[in-house]
Amino acid sequence: MSEDRAVMSLMFTEEDFQDAWKELDEPQLDGGWELFTETMGVKIYRLYDKETGLYEYKVFGVLATCTPELCADVYMDLTYRKHWDEYVKELYEKDFDGQSAIYWEVKYPFPLSNRDYVYVRERRDLDVDGRKIWVILARSSPQTACAEKSSVLRVKDYKQSVAMESDGSSGTKVFMNYFDNPGGMIPTWLVNWAAKSGVPAFLTNMQKACSNYANYCQKK
């Protein structure tokens, strides 16, 4: 096992991957999850986190026009994301003192400070009783030696899991679970807007990005 893989395997367990793909079959919504919004075929549930006063989200939906393998490739391609995600200020993977991690700066609307993330991720292409399922897990990595910028707030508590499989046609069934604590004083309206509008818009943009990916790869 490579050193990078060893570090990552400490971050994510077999159970983490199983928990993600199992939600495609049976959404786990006991324990206080509530339907937050349903739009464009996407259902978003949320769970209140008493400790932070913030919500964790689960997203269930279908991307009708792209295959799960293509979705996974697009989702993993950080350079390409800078072309199609207007909220990306900086995004790259690099070695920080021997540990590979991703640095991501997100544009926030004026007068709020931008936020940045340092995180690790792992993708696994699984075969579950003949079903092909793609799972990508990400989690903030506060121990990574990446200096903070004075004008940007570091998000120290971030997690995201994505599971994808074919919808039985030419599309992709998607499950996404995420939480982040952006810190600072963020108005509730902005948090709600990001969840209600931002997530469906992200999925729409990603679908468009999938359809343009072959052209992008040819031009590289």
Short mmCIF file of C-alpha atoms in Angstrom, two decimals:
data_model
loop_
_atom_site.label_atom_id
_atom_site.label_comp_id
_atom_site.label_asym_id
_atom_site.label_seq_id
_atom_site.Cartn_x
_atom_site.Cartn_y
_atom_site.Cartn_z
CA MET A 1 0.00 0.00 0.00
CA SER A 2 1.44 3.40 -0.92
CA GLU A 3 1.97 5.98 1.85
CA ASP A 4 -0.75 8.23 0.37
CA ARG A 5 -3.19 5.34 0.27
CA ALA A 6 -2.29 4.42 3.85
CA VAL A 7 -3.03 7.96 5.02
CA MET A 8 -6.31 7.95 3.10
CA SER A 9 -7.36 4.58 4.42
CA LEU A 10 -7.17 6.08 7.91
CA MET A 11 -9.61 8.74 6.73
CA PHE A 12 -12.20 6.44 5.14
CA THR A 13 -13.33 2.95 6.12
CA GLU A 14 -15.08 0.21 4.17
CA GLU A 15 -18.14 1.09 6.23
CA ASP A 16 -18.03 4.72 5.05
CA PHE A 17 -18.23 3.53 1.44
CA GLN A 18 -21.03 1.08 2.21
CA ASP A 19 -23.04 3.68 4.11
CA ALA A 20 -22.89 5.95 1.05
CA TRP A 21 -24.02 3.48 -1.62
CA LYS A 22 -26.71 1.89 0.56
CA GLU A 23 -28.61 5.18 0.54
CA LEU A 24 -29.24 4.67 -3.18
CA ASP A 25 -31.42 1.68 -2.18
CA GLU A 26 -32.85 2.85 1.09
CA PRO A 27 -32.51 6.48 2.21
CA GLN A 28 -31.61 6.65 5.91
CA LEU A 29 -33.85 9.44 7.18
CA ASP A 30 -34.66 8.41 10.74
CA GLY A 31 -33.54 10.54 13.67
CA GLY A 32 -34.82 13.97 12.72
CA TRP A 33 -34.24 14.32 8.97
CA GLU A 34 -36.88 16.57 7.35
CA LEU A 35 -37.72 17.21 3.69
CA PHE A 36 -36.30 20.67 3.04
CA THR A 37 -37.12 21.22 -0.60
CA GLU A 38 -37.94 19.33 -3.79
CA THR A 39 -37.10 20.89 -7.11
CA MET A 40 -36.20 19.74 -10.64
CA GLY A 41 -36.49 16.10 -9.58
CA VAL A 42 -34.07 16.63 -6.69
CA LYS A 43 -35.13 15.99 -3.08
CA ILE A 44 -33.09 17.65 -0.34
CA TYR A 45 -33.41 16.59 3.29
CA ARG A 46 -31.78 18.30 6.25
CA LEU A 47 -30.87 17.44 9.82
CA TYR A 48 -30.31 20.10 12.49
CA ASP A 49 -26.95 19.88 14.25
CA LYS A 50 -27.43 21.19 17.81
CA GLU A 51 -23.74 21.67 18.41
CA THR A 52 -23.20 24.12 15.54
CA GLY A 53 -26.74 25.37 14.88
CA LEU A 54 -26.21 24.35 11.24
CA TYR A 55 -27.78 21.68 9.04
CA GLU A 56 -26.40 18.54 7.46
CA TYR A 57 -27.96 17.74 4.06
CA LYS A 58 -28.83 14.66 2.04
CA VAL A 59 -29.62 14.98 -1.65
CA PHE A 60 -31.38 12.39 -3.83
CA GLY A 61 -31.85 12.91 -7.54
CA VAL A 62 -31.24 11.81 -11.12
CA LEU A 63 -28.95 13.31 -13.75
CA ALA A 64 -30.89 12.26 -16.80
CA THR A 65 -28.34 12.76 -19.56
CA CYS A 66 -25.01 11.41 -18.30
CA THR A 67 -23.64 8.04 -17.23
CA PRO A 68 -22.35 7.48 -13.69
CA GLU A 69 -18.81 6.79 -14.86
CA LEU A 70 -18.75 10.09 -16.75
CA CYS A 71 -20.22 11.89 -13.71
CA ALA A 72 -17.50 10.42 -11.51
CA ASP A 73 -14.75 11.44 -13.96
CA VAL A 74 -16.10 14.99 -14.20
CA TYR A 75 -16.53 15.23 -10.43
CA MET A 76 -12.91 14.14 -9.89
CA ASP A 77 -11.40 16.47 -12.53
CA LEU A 78 -10.38 19.55 -10.54
CA THR A 79 -8.89 21.42 -13.50
CA TYR A 80 -12.09 21.01 -15.50
CA ARG A 81 -14.21 22.18 -12.58
CA LYS A 82 -12.48 25.58 -12.76
CA HIS A 83 -14.00 25.90 -16.25
CA TRP A 84 -17.62 25.21 -15.30
CA ASP A 85 -18.07 26.13 -11.62
CA GLU A 86 -18.23 29.92 -11.32
CA TYR A 87 -17.74 29.82 -7.53
CA VAL A 88 -14.24 28.33 -7.73
CA LYS A 89 -11.46 30.85 -7.05
CA GLU A 90 -8.66 28.31 -6.66
CA LEU A 91 -8.68 24.51 -6.80
CA TYR A 92 -5.75 22.11 -7.00
CA GLU A 93 -4.27 18.95 -5.51
CA LYS A 94 -0.72 19.03 -4.19
CA ASP A 95 1.70 17.49 -1.76
CA PHE A 96 1.77 19.30 1.59
CA ASP A 97 4.77 18.04 3.58
CA GLY A 98 4.32 14.48 2.34
CA GLN A 99 0.53 14.37 2.43
CA SER A 100 -1.51 14.76 -0.73
CA ALA A 101 -4.55 17.01 -0.22
CA ILE A 102 -6.81 19.35 -2.17
CA TYR A 103 -6.94 23.12 -1.68
CA TRP A 104 -10.21 24.79 -2.68
CA GLU A 105 -11.13 28.48 -2.35
CA VAL A 106 -14.80 29.35 -2.86
CA LYS A 107 -16.06 32.80 -3.86
CA TYR A 108 -18.62 34.28 -1.47
CA PRO A 109 -20.80 37.30 -2.30
CA PHE A 110 -19.59 40.72 -1.16
CA PRO A 111 -19.18 41.76 1.68
CA LEU A 112 -18.53 38.22 3.00
CA SER A 113 -15.02 36.76 3.05
CA ASN A 114 -14.25 33.88 0.73
CA ARG A 115 -13.96 30.45 2.34
CA ASP A 116 -11.28 27.85 1.70
CA TYR A 117 -11.03 24.12 2.31
CA VAL A 118 -8.15 21.69 2.66
CA TYR A 119 -9.43 18.16 2.28
CA VAL A 120 -8.65 14.60 1.25
CA ARG A 121 -10.82 12.43 -0.95
CA GLU A 122 -11.02 8.91 -2.31
CA ARG A 123 -12.95 7.39 -5.20
CA ARG A 124 -13.87 3.74 -5.44
CA ASP A 125 -15.57 2.06 -8.39
CA LEU A 126 -17.46 -0.78 -6.73
CA ASP A 127 -19.05 -3.98 -7.94
CA VAL A 128 -21.94 -4.81 -5.61
CA ASP A 129 -23.52 -8.11 -6.63
CA GLY A 130 -23.09 -7.19 -10.29
CA ARG A 131 -24.16 -3.57 -9.83
CA LYS A 132 -21.59 -0.95 -10.74
CA ILE A 133 -21.56 1.87 -8.16
CA TRP A 134 -19.20 4.83 -8.00
CA VAL A 135 -18.53 6.35 -4.56
CA ILE A 136 -16.44 9.44 -3.80
CA LEU A 137 -15.78 10.47 -0.20
CA ALA A 138 -14.21 13.75 0.96
CA ARG A 139 -13.36 15.10 4.39
CA SER A 140 -11.55 18.17 5.71
CA SER A 141 -7.97 17.51 6.74
CA PRO A 142 -7.05 20.03 9.45
CA GLN A 143 -3.74 18.28 10.08
CA THR A 144 -2.53 19.10 6.53
CA ALA A 145 0.25 21.69 6.62
CA CYS A 146 -1.42 24.37 4.48
CA ALA A 147 -1.08 27.93 5.77
CA GLU A 148 -4.27 30.00 6.11
CA LYS A 149 -4.69 33.25 4.13
CA SER A 150 -5.41 36.43 6.05
CA SER A 151 -8.45 37.47 3.98
CA VAL A 152 -10.04 34.01 3.65
CA LEU A 153 -11.84 31.96 6.33
CA ARG A 154 -10.74 28.32 6.59
CA VAL A 155 -13.56 25.75 6.78
CA LYS A 156 -12.27 23.20 9.27
CA ASP A 157 -15.32 20.95 9.45
CA TYR A 158 -16.36 19.62 6.04
CA LYS A 159 -17.51 16.24 4.77
CA GLN A 160 -19.14 15.05 1.60
CA SER A 161 -20.05 11.66 0.18
CA VAL A 162 -21.41 10.96 -3.28
CA ALA A 163 -22.75 7.65 -4.60
CA MET A 164 -23.81 7.14 -8.21
CA GLU A 165 -25.15 4.31 -10.32
CA SER A 166 -27.05 3.93 -13.58
CA ASP A 167 -30.73 4.88 -13.46
CA GLY A 168 -31.42 1.93 -15.75
CA SER A 169 -31.47 4.18 -18.80
CA SER A 170 -28.87 6.70 -20.01
CA GLY A 171 -28.74 8.68 -16.77
CA THR A 172 -27.37 8.53 -13.24
CA LYS A 173 -29.06 8.04 -9.90
CA VAL A 174 -27.26 10.24 -7.36
CA PHE A 175 -27.03 10.36 -3.57
CA MET A 176 -25.07 13.14 -1.87
CA ASN A 177 -24.55 13.77 1.84
CA TYR A 178 -22.72 16.90 3.00
CA PHE A 179 -22.01 19.14 5.93
CA ASP A 180 -19.76 22.13 6.27
CA ASN A 181 -19.33 24.76 8.92
CA PRO A 182 -18.37 27.93 7.05
CA GLY A 183 -17.59 29.87 10.25
CA GLY A 184 -18.08 33.60 10.70
CA MET A 185 -21.45 35.31 10.60
CA ILE A 186 -23.34 34.08 7.56
CA PRO A 187 -26.95 35.27 7.22
CA THR A 188 -29.54 32.48 7.37
CA TRP A 189 -30.98 33.56 4.02
CA LEU A 190 -27.65 32.85 2.33
CA VAL A 191 -27.34 29.42 3.96
CA ASN A 192 -30.89 28.57 2.87
CA TRP A 193 -30.32 29.94 -0.63
CA ALA A 194 -27.15 27.88 -1.02
CA ALA A 195 -29.01 24.70 -0.04
CA LYS A 196 -32.28 25.38 -1.88
CA SER A 197 -30.96 26.91 -5.09
CA GLY A 198 -27.25 26.21 -5.05
CA VAL A 199 -27.45 22.41 -4.92
CA PRO A 200 -29.95 21.94 -7.79
CA ALA A 201 -28.02 24.56 -9.80
CA PHE A 202 -24.77 22.68 -9.13
CA LEU A 203 -26.33 19.43 -10.38
CA THR A 204 -27.68 21.18 -13.49
CA ASN A 205 -24.25 22.71 -14.16
CA MET A 206 -22.59 19.37 -13.61
CA GLN A 207 -24.91 17.73 -16.11
CA LYS A 208 -23.96 20.40 -18.64
CA ALA A 209 -20.29 19.90 -17.76
CA CYS A 210 -20.65 16.16 -18.41
CA SER A 211 -22.06 16.79 -21.89
CA ASN A 212 -19.11 19.11 -22.70
CA TYR A 213 -16.40 16.93 -21.18
CA ALA A 214 -15.42 15.01 -24.32
CA ASN A 215 -14.84 18.30 -26.19
CA TYR A 216 -12.79 19.67 -23.27
CA CYS A 217 -10.62 16.53 -23.18
CA GLN A 218 -9.99 16.70 -26.95
CA LYS A 219 -8.86 20.33 -26.73
CA LYS A 220 -6.43 19.74 -23.87
#
